[in-house]
């Protein structure tokens, strides 16, 4: 395993002070699978206060000190180091009552969720793999550490973590782990919306999302009951063809439900306003007819931020239905209109509110007239010229 220098240094410092220290979790799993790790987490026998002494010369951030986690900045390189711990009794299907520090690596590894996430590595000792995580990596199997039902009862979020990891790594979920997922799915009602959203977002963005959602649809329906419709298969087949972008993936999944239901789901999950609004708009316009001829009008209706994602979504939906869609030309047309400063917003219209006021239009009629004129221009029925537009306005008010 290739270990960055600052990480090596942190391990050495802990070892020199008489503490054990290992790489653990995702980075070990990734290394075993020959995937470059995106970060390196350490676990150590040192307690948080002992760690603070060892790293006294470095800047540290007390991120989660009461859970045993200290972030050490090794020359700008942030490293999360956590004391070996045991989780106390679990309270609400999510949080351990207390965190118990321990001097034994084995205890720490056995509280971890899946065998592939429960491996540790030391540069001299090599791999510590007490639960056959390496073999499960090789066979592409996701399996709980210990009795699956108990592990999901302790922390029901692990149910969604299981789906996310299986989808991301394209692993099969081991039989007993899978049946415990179904048995314990109702416990997800105890998990906060925010945590659920994080896991679902990760799941939707995974390469293997669709087969997992197919197999574990009932789990998703437990969290989001309104997804259980006769159009579920349509959702999945659209999802299978959508590029890896969160708004598109959510829109593919939710498009058969309509905008109102999509909004309720996004609100329930407490996702950001931006994600919610983009997804809802994509759902709302998923069947809006797009042509090169009406593109300027569509830009006026949906806005330039949404037009390319909308074309992309409609492309995916068409692919799912095996129908043809003129994606390339529509994209080209939309880009050309956006780049050329074509008129599809009021700010580009050749007349302004004060121009209309000058010919005697007053109050709310000004806004209505501006909008009408913009629509005329964007649909190609009028030229974007001040005199022509004022004439049109005058004929209307006369
Ligand atoms: P990723 O690449 O997604 O970051 P990761 O394995 O690092 O994957 P994290 O959520 O960052 O996942 O968690 C780090 C490690 O902590 C996991 O590998 C696992 O050993 C442990 N862990 C995290 N959450 C839980 C949990 N809810 N229950 C048990 N162990 C957990
Ligand atoms: Mg991680």
Coordinates of C-alpha atoms in Angstrom, one line a residue, residues 20-29 32 41-45 82-87 90 100-122 125-134 143-147 151 154 158 161:
X20 CA -0.5 1.4 18.3
X21 CA -1.6 3.1 15.1
X22 CA -3.2 1.7 11.9
X23 CA -4.7 2.9 8.7
X24 CA -8.4 1.8 8.8
X25 CA -11.7 1.8 7.0
X26 CA -12.2 3.2 3.5
X27 CA -8.5 3.7 2.6
X28 CA -7.6 0.1 3.4
X29 CA -10.6 -1.2 1.5
X32 CA -7.1 -3.8 -1.3
X41 CA -8.0 7.6 8.4
X42 CA -6.0 6.4 11.3
X43 CA -7.0 4.5 14.4
X44 CA -4.9 4.4 17.5
X45 CA -4.6 3.0 21.0
X82 CA -9.6 8.2 16.2
X83 CA -9.0 6.3 19.4
X84 CA -9.8 2.6 19.3
X85 CA -13.3 2.5 20.6
X86 CA -16.2 0.3 21.4
X87 CA -19.7 1.6 21.0
X90 CA -27.4 1.9 21.3
X100 CA -15.8 3.5 25.3
X101 CA -12.2 3.9 24.5
X102 CA -10.2 0.6 24.4
X103 CA -6.6 -0.4 23.9
X104 CA -7.4 -3.3 21.6
X105 CA -7.6 -2.9 17.9
X106 CA -9.8 -6.0 17.7
X107 CA -12.6 -4.2 19.6
X108 CA -12.4 -1.2 17.3
X109 CA -12.6 -3.4 14.1
X110 CA -15.6 -5.4 15.4
X111 CA -17.8 -2.3 15.9
X112 CA -17.4 -1.4 12.2
X113 CA -20.2 -1.9 9.8
X114 CA -19.0 -4.2 6.9
X115 CA -16.2 -6.7 6.6
X116 CA -14.6 -4.7 3.8
X117 CA -14.7 -1.6 6.0
X118 CA -13.2 -3.4 9.0
X119 CA -9.6 -4.0 7.8
X120 CA -6.6 -2.2 9.3
X121 CA -3.1 -1.8 7.8
X122 CA 0.3 -1.0 9.3
X125 CA 2.7 -5.5 10.1
X126 CA 0.8 -5.4 6.9
X127 CA -3.0 -6.1 6.7
X128 CA -5.1 -6.9 9.8
X129 CA -8.1 -8.6 8.5
X130 CA -10.1 -10.3 11.3
X131 CA -13.4 -10.7 9.4
X132 CA -12.2 -11.9 5.9
X133 CA -12.7 -8.5 4.4
X134 CA -10.1 -9.2 1.8
X143 CA -21.4 -8.5 4.5
X144 CA -22.0 -7.2 8.0
X145 CA -19.4 -7.7 10.7
X146 CA -21.2 -10.0 13.1
X147 CA -25.0 -10.7 13.1
X151 CA -26.0 -4.5 13.6
X154 CA -27.9 -0.8 16.6
X158 CA -26.2 1.0 8.1
X161 CA -24.9 2.5 3.8

